[in-house]
PDB file of N, CA and C in Angstrom:
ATOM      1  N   UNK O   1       0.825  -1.199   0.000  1.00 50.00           N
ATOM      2  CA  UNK O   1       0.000   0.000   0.000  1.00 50.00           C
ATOM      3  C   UNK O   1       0.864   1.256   0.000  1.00 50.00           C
ATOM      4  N   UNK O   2       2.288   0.996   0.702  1.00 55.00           N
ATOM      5  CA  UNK O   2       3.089   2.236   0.727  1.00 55.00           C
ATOM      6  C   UNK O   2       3.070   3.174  -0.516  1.00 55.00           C
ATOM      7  N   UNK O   3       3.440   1.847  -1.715  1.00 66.00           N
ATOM      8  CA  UNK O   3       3.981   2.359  -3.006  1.00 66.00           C
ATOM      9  C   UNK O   3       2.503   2.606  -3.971  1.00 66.00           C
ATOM     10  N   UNK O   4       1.028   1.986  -3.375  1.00 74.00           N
ATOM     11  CA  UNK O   4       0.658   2.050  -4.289  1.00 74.00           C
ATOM     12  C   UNK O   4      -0.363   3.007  -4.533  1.00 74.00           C
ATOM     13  N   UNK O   5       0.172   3.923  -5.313  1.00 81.00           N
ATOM     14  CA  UNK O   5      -0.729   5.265  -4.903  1.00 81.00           C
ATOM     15  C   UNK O   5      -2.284   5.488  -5.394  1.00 81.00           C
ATOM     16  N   UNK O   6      -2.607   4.828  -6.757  1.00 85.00           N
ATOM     17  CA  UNK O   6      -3.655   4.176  -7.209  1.00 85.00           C
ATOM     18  C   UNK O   6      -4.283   3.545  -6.008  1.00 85.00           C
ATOM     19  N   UNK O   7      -4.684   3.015  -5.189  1.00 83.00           N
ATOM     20  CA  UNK O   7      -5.087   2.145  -4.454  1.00 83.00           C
ATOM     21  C   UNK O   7      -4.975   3.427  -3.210  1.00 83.00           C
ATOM     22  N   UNK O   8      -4.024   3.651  -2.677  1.00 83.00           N
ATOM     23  CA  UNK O   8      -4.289   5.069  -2.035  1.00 83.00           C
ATOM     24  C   UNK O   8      -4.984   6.187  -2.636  1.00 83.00           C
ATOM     25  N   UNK O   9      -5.007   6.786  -4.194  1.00 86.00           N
ATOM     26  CA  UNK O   9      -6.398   7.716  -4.308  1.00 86.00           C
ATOM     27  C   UNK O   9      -7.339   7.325  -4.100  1.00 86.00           C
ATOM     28  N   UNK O  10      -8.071   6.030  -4.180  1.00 89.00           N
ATOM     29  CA  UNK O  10      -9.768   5.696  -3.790  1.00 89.00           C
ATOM     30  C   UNK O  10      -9.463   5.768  -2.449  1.00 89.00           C
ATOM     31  N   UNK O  11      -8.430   6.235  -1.503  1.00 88.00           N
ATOM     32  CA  UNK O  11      -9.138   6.506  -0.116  1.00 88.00           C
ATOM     33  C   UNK O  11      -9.799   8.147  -0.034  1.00 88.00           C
ATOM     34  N   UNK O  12     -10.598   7.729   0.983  1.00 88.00           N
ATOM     35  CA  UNK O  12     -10.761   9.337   1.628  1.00 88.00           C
ATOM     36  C   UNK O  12     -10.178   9.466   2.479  1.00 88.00           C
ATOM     37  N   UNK O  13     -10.786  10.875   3.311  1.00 85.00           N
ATOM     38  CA  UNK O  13     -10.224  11.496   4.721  1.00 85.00           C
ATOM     39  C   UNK O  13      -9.772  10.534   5.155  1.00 85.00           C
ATOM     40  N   UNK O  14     -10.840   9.835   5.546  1.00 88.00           N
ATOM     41  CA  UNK O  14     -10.907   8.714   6.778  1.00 88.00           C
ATOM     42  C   UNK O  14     -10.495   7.356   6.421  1.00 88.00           C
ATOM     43  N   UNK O  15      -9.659   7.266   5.451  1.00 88.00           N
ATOM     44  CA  UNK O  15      -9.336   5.762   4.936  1.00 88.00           C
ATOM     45  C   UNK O  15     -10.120   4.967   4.165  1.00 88.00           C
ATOM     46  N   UNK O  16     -11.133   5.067   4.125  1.00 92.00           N
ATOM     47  CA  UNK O  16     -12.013   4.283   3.669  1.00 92.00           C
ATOM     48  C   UNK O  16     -12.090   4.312   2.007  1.00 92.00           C
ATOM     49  N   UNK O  17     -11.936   2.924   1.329  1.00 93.00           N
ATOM     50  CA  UNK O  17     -12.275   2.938  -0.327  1.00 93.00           C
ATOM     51  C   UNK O  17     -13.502   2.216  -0.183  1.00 93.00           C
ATOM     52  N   UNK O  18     -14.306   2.812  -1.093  1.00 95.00           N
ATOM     53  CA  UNK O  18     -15.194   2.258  -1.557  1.00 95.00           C
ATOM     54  C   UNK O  18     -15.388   0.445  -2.292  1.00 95.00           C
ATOM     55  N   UNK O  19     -16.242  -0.245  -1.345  1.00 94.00           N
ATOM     56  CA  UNK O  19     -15.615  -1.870  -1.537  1.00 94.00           C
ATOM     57  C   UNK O  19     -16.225  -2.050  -3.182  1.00 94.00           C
ATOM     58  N   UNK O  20     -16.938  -1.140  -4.030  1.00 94.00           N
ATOM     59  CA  UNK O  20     -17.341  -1.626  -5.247  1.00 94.00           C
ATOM     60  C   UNK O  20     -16.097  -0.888  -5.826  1.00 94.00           C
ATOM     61  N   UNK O  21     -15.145  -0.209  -5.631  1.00 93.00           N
ATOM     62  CA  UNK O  21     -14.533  -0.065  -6.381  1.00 93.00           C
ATOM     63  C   UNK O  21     -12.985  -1.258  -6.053  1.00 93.00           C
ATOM     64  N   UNK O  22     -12.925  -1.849  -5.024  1.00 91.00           N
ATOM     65  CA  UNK O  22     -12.882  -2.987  -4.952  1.00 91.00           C
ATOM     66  C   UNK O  22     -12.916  -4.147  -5.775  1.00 91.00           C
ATOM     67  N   UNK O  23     -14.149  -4.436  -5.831  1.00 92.00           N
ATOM     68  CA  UNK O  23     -14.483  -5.081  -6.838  1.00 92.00           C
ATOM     69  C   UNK O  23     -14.099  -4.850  -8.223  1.00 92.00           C
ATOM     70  N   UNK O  24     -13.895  -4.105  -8.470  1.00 92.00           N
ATOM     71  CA  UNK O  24     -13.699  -3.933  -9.622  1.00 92.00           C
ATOM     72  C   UNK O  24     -12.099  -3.882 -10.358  1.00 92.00           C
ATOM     73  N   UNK O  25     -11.564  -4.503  -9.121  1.00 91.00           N
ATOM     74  CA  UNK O  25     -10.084  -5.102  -9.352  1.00 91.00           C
ATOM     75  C   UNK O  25     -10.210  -6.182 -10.336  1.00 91.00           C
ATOM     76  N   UNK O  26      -9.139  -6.597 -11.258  1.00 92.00           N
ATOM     77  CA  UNK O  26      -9.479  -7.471 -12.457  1.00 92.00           C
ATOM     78  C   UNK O  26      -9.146  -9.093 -11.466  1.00 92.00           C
ATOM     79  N   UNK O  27      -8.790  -9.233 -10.771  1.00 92.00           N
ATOM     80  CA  UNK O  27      -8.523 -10.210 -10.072  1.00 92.00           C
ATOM     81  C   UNK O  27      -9.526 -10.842  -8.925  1.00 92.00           C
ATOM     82  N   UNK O  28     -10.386  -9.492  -8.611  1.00 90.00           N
ATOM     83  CA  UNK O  28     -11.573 -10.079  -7.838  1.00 90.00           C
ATOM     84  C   UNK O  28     -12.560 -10.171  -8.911  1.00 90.00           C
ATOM     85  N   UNK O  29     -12.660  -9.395 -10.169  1.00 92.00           N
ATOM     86  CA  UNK O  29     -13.534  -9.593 -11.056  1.00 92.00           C
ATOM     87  C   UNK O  29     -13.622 -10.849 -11.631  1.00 92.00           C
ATOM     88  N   UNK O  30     -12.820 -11.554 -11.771  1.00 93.00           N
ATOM     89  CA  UNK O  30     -12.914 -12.713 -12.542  1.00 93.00           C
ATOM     90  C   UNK O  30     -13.322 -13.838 -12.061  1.00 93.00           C
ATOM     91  N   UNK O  31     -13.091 -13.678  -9.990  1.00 92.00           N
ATOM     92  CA  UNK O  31     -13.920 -14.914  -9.444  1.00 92.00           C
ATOM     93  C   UNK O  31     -14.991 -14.835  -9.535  1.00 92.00           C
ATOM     94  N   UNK O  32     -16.091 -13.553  -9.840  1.00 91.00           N
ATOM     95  CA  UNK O  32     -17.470 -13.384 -10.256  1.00 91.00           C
ATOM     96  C   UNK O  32     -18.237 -13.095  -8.904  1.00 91.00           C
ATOM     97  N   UNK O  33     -17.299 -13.133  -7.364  1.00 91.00           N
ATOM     98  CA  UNK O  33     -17.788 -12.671  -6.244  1.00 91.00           C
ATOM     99  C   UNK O  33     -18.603 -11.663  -6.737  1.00 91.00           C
ATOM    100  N   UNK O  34     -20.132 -11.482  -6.021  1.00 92.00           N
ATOM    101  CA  UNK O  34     -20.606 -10.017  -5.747  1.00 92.00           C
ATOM    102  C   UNK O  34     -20.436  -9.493  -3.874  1.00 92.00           C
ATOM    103  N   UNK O  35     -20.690  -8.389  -4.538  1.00 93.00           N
ATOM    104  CA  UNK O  35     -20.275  -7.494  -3.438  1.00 93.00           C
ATOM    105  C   UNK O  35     -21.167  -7.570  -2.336  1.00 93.00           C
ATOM    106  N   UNK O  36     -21.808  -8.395  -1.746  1.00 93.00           N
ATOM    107  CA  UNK O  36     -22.433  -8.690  -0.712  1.00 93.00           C
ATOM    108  C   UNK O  36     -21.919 -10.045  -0.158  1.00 93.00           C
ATOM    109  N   UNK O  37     -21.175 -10.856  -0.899  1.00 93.00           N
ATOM    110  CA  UNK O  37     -19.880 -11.877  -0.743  1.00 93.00           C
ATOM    111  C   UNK O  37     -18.981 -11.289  -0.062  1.00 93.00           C
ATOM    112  N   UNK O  38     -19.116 -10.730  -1.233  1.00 93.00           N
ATOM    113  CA  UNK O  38     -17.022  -9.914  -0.774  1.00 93.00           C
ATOM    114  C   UNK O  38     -17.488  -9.188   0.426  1.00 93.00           C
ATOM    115  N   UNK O  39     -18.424  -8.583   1.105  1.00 94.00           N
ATOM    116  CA  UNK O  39     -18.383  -7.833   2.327  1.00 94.00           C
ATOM    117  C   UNK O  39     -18.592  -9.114   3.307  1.00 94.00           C
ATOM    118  N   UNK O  40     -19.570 -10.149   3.139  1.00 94.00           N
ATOM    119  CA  UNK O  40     -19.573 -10.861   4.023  1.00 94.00           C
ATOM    120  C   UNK O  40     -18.232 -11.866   4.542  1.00 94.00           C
ATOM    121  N   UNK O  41     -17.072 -11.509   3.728  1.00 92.00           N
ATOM    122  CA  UNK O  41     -15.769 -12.228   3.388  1.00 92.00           C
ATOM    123  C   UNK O  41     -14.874 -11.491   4.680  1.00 92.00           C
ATOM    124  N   UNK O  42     -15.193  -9.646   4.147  1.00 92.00           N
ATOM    125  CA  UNK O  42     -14.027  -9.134   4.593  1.00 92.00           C
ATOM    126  C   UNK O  42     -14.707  -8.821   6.291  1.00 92.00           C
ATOM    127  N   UNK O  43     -15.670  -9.277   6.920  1.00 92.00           N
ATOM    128  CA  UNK O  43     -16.752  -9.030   8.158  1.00 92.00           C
ATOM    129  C   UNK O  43     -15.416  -9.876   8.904  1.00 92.00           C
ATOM    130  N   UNK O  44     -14.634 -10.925   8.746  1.00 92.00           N
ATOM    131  CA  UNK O  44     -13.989 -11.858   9.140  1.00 92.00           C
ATOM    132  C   UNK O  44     -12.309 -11.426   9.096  1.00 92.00           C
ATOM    133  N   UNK O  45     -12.211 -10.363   8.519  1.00 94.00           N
ATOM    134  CA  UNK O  45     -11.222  -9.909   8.363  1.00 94.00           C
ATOM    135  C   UNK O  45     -10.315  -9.468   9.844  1.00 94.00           C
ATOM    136  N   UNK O  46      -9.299  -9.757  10.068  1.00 94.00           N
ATOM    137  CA  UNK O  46      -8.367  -8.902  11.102  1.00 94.00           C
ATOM    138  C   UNK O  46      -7.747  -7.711  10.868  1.00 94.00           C
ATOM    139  N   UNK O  47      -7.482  -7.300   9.422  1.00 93.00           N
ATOM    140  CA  UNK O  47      -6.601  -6.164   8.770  1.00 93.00           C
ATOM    141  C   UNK O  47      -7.539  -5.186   8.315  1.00 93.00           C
ATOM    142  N   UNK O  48      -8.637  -5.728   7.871  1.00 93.00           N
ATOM    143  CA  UNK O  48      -9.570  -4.039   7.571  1.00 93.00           C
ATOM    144  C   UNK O  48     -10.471  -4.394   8.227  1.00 93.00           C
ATOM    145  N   UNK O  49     -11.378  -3.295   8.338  1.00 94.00           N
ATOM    146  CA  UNK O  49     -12.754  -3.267   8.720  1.00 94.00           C
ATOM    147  C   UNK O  49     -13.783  -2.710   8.015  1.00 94.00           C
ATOM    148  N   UNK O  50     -14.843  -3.437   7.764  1.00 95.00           N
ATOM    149  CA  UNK O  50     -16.276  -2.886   6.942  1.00 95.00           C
ATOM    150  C   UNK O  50     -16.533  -2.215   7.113  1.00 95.00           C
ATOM    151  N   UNK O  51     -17.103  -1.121   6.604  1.00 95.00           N
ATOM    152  CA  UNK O  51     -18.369   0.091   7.409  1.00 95.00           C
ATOM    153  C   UNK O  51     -19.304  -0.346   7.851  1.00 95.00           C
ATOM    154  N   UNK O  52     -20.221   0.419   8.482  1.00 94.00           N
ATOM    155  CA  UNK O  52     -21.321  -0.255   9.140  1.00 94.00           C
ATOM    156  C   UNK O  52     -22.244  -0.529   7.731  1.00 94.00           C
ATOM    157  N   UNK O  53     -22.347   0.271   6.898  1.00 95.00           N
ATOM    158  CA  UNK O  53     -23.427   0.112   5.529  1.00 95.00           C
ATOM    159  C   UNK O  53     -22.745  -0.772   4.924  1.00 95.00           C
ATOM    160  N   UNK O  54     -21.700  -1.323   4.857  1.00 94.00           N
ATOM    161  CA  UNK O  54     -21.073  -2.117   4.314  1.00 94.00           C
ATOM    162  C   UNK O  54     -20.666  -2.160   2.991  1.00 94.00           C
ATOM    163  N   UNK O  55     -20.583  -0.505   2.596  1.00 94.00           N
ATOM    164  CA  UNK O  55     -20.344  -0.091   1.336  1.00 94.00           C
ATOM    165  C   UNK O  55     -18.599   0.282   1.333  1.00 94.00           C
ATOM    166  N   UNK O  56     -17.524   0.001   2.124  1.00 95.00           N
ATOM    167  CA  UNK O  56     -16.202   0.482   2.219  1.00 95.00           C
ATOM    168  C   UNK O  56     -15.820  -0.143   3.351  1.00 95.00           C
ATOM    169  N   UNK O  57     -14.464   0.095   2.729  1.00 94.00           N
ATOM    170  CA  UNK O  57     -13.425  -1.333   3.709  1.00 94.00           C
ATOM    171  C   UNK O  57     -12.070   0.351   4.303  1.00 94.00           C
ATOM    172  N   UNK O  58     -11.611  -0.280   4.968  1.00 92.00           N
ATOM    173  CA  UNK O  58     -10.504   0.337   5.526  1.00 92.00           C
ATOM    174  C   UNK O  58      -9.223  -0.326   6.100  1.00 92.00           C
ATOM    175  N   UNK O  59      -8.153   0.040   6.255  1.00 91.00           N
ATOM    176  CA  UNK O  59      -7.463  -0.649   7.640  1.00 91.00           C
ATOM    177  C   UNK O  59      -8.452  -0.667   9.058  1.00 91.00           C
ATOM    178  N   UNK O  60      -7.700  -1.731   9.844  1.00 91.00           N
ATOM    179  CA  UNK O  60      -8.528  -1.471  10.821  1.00 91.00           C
ATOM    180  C   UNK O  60      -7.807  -0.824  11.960  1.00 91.00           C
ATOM    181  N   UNK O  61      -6.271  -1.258  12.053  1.00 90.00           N
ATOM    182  CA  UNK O  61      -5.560  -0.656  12.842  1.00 90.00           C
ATOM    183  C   UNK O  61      -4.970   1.041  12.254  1.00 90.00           C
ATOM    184  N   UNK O  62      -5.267   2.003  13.052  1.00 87.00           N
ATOM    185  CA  UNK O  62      -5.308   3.436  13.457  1.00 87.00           C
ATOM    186  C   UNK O  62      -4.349   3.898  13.037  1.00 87.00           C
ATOM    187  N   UNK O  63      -3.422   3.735  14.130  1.00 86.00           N
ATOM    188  CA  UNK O  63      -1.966   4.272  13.672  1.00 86.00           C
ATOM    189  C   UNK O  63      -1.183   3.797  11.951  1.00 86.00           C
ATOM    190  N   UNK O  64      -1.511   2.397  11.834  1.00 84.00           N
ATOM    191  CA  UNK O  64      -0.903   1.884  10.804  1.00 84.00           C
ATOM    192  C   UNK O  64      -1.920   2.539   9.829  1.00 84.00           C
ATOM    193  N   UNK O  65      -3.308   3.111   9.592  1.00 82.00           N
ATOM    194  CA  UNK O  65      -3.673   3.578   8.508  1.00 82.00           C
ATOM    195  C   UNK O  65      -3.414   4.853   8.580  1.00 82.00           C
ATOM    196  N   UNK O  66      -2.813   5.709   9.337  1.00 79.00           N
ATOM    197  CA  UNK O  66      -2.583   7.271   9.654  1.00 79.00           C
ATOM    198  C   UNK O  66      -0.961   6.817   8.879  1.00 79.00           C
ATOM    199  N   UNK O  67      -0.365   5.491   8.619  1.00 78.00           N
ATOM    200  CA  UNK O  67       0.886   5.705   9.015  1.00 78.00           C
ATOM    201  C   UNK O  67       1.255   5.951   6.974  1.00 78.00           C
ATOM    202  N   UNK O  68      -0.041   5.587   5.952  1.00 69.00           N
ATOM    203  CA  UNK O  68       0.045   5.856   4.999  1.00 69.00           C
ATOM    204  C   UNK O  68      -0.498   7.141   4.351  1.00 69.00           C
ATOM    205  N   UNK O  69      -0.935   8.041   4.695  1.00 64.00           N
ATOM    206  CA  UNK O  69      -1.869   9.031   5.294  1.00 64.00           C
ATOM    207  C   UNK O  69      -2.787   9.035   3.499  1.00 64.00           C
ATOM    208  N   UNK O  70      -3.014  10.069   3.262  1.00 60.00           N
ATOM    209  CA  UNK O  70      -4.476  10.793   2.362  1.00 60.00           C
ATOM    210  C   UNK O  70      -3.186  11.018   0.914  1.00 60.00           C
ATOM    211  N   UNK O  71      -4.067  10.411   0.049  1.00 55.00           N
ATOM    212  CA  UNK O  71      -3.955  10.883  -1.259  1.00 55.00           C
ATOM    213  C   UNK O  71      -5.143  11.571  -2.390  1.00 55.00           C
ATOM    214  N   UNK O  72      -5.048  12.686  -2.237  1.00 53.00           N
ATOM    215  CA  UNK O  72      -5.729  12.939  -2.973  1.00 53.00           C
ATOM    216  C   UNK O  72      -6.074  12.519  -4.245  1.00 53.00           C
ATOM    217  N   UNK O  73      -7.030  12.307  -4.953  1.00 52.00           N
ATOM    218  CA  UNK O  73      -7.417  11.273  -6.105  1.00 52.00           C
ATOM    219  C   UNK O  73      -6.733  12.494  -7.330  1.00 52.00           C
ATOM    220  N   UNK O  74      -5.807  11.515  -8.119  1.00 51.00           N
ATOM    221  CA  UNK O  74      -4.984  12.300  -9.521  1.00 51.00           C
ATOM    222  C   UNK O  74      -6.322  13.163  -9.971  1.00 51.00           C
ATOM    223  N   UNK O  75      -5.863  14.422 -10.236  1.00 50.00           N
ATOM    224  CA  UNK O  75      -6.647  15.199 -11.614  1.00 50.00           C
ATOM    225  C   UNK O  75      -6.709  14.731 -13.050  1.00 50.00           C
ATOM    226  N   UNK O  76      -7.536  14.884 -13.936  1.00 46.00           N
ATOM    227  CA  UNK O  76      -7.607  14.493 -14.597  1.00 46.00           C
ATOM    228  C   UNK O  76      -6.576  15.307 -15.646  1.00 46.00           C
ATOM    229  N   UNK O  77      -5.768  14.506 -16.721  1.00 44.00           N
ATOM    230  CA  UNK O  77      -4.720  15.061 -17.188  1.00 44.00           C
ATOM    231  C   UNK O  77      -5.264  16.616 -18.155  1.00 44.00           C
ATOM    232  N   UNK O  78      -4.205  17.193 -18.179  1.00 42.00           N
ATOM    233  CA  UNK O  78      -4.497  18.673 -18.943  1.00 42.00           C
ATOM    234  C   UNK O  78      -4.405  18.270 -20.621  1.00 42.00           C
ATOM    235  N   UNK O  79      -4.554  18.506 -21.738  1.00 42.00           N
ATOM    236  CA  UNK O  79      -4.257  18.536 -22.835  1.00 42.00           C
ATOM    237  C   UNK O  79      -2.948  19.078 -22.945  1.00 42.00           C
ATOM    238  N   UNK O  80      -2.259  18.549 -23.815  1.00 44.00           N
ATOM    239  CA  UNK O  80      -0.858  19.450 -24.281  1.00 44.00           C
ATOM    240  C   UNK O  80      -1.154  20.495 -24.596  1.00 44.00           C
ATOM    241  N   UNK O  81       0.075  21.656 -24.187  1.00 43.00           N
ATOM    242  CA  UNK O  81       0.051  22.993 -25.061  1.00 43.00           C
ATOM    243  C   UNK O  81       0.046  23.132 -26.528  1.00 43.00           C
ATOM    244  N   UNK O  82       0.734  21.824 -27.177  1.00 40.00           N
ATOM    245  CA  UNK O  82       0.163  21.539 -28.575  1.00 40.00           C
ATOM    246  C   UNK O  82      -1.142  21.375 -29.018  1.00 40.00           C
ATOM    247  N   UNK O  83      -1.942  20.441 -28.470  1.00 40.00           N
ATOM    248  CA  UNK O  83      -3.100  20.148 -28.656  1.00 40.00           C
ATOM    249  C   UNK O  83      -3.750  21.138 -28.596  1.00 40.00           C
ATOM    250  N   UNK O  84      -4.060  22.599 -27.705  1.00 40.00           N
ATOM    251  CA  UNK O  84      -4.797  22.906 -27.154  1.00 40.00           C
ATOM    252  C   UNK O  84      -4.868  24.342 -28.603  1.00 40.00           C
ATOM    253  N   UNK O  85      -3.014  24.567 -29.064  1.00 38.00           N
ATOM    254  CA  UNK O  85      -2.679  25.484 -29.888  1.00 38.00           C
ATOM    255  C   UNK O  85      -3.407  24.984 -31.747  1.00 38.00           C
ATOM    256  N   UNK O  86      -3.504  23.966 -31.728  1.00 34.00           N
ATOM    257  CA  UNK O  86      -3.918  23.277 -32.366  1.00 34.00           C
ATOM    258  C   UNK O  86      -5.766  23.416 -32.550  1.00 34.00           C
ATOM    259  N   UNK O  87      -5.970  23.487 -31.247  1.00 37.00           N
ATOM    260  CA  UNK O  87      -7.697  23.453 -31.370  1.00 37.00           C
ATOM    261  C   UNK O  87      -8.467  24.504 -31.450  1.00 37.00           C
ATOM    262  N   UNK O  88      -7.255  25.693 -31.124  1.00 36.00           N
ATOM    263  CA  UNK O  88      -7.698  26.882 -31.212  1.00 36.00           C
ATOM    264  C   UNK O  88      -7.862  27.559 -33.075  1.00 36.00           C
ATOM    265  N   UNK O  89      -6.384  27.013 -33.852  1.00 34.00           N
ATOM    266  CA  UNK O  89      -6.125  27.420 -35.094  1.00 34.00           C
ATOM    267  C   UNK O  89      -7.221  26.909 -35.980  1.00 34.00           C
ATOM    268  N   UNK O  90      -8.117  25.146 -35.612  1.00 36.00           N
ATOM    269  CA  UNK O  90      -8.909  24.766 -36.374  1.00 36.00           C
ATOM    270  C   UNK O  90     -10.142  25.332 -36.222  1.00 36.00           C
ATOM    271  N   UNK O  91      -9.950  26.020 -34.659  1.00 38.00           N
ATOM    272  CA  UNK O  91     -11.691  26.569 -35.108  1.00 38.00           C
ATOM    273  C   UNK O  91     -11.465  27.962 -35.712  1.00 38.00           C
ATOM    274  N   UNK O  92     -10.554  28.419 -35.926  1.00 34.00           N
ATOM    275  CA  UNK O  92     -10.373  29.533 -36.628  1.00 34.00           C
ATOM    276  C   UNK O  92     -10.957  29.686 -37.808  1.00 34.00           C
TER     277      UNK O  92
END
């Protein structure tokens, strides 16, 4: 989790990713689990914890999820200064 910053933007404030976006790992996708599986899976868990709605998983230990802290989710990329010089001349 240190390195993986993808996997750190779906957190929020509070740690928590959303468990359908979870799912939607190509590796949980392919066992065909749904997401009322996969929560009743991770209820048993020692390392994260469910939400109570059971829509997001977290660490469960405190310090160790403070100890990777908040990534804000990437912006979406800008167009090149080419592209953009470009889109201006064609609508000309």
């Amino acid at each position: 989790l240190v390195q993986d910053c993808y996997l750190r933007s779906l957190m929020d404030a509070d740690g928590w990713i959303r468990l359908a976006e979870i799912a939607r790992f190509p590796r949980i996708r392919c066992t065909g689990v749904t997401l009322d599986s996969l929560a009743w899976v991770l209820t048993t868990s020692t390392e994260v914890e469910l939400s109570a709605d059971r829509s997001g998983i977290r660490i469960r230990d405190v310090e160790r999820r403070r100890s990777f802290g908040y990534v804000p989710a990437l912006p979406a990329a800008a167009p090149a200064a080419g592209a953009a010089a470009t889109a201006v001349l064609m609508a000309s």
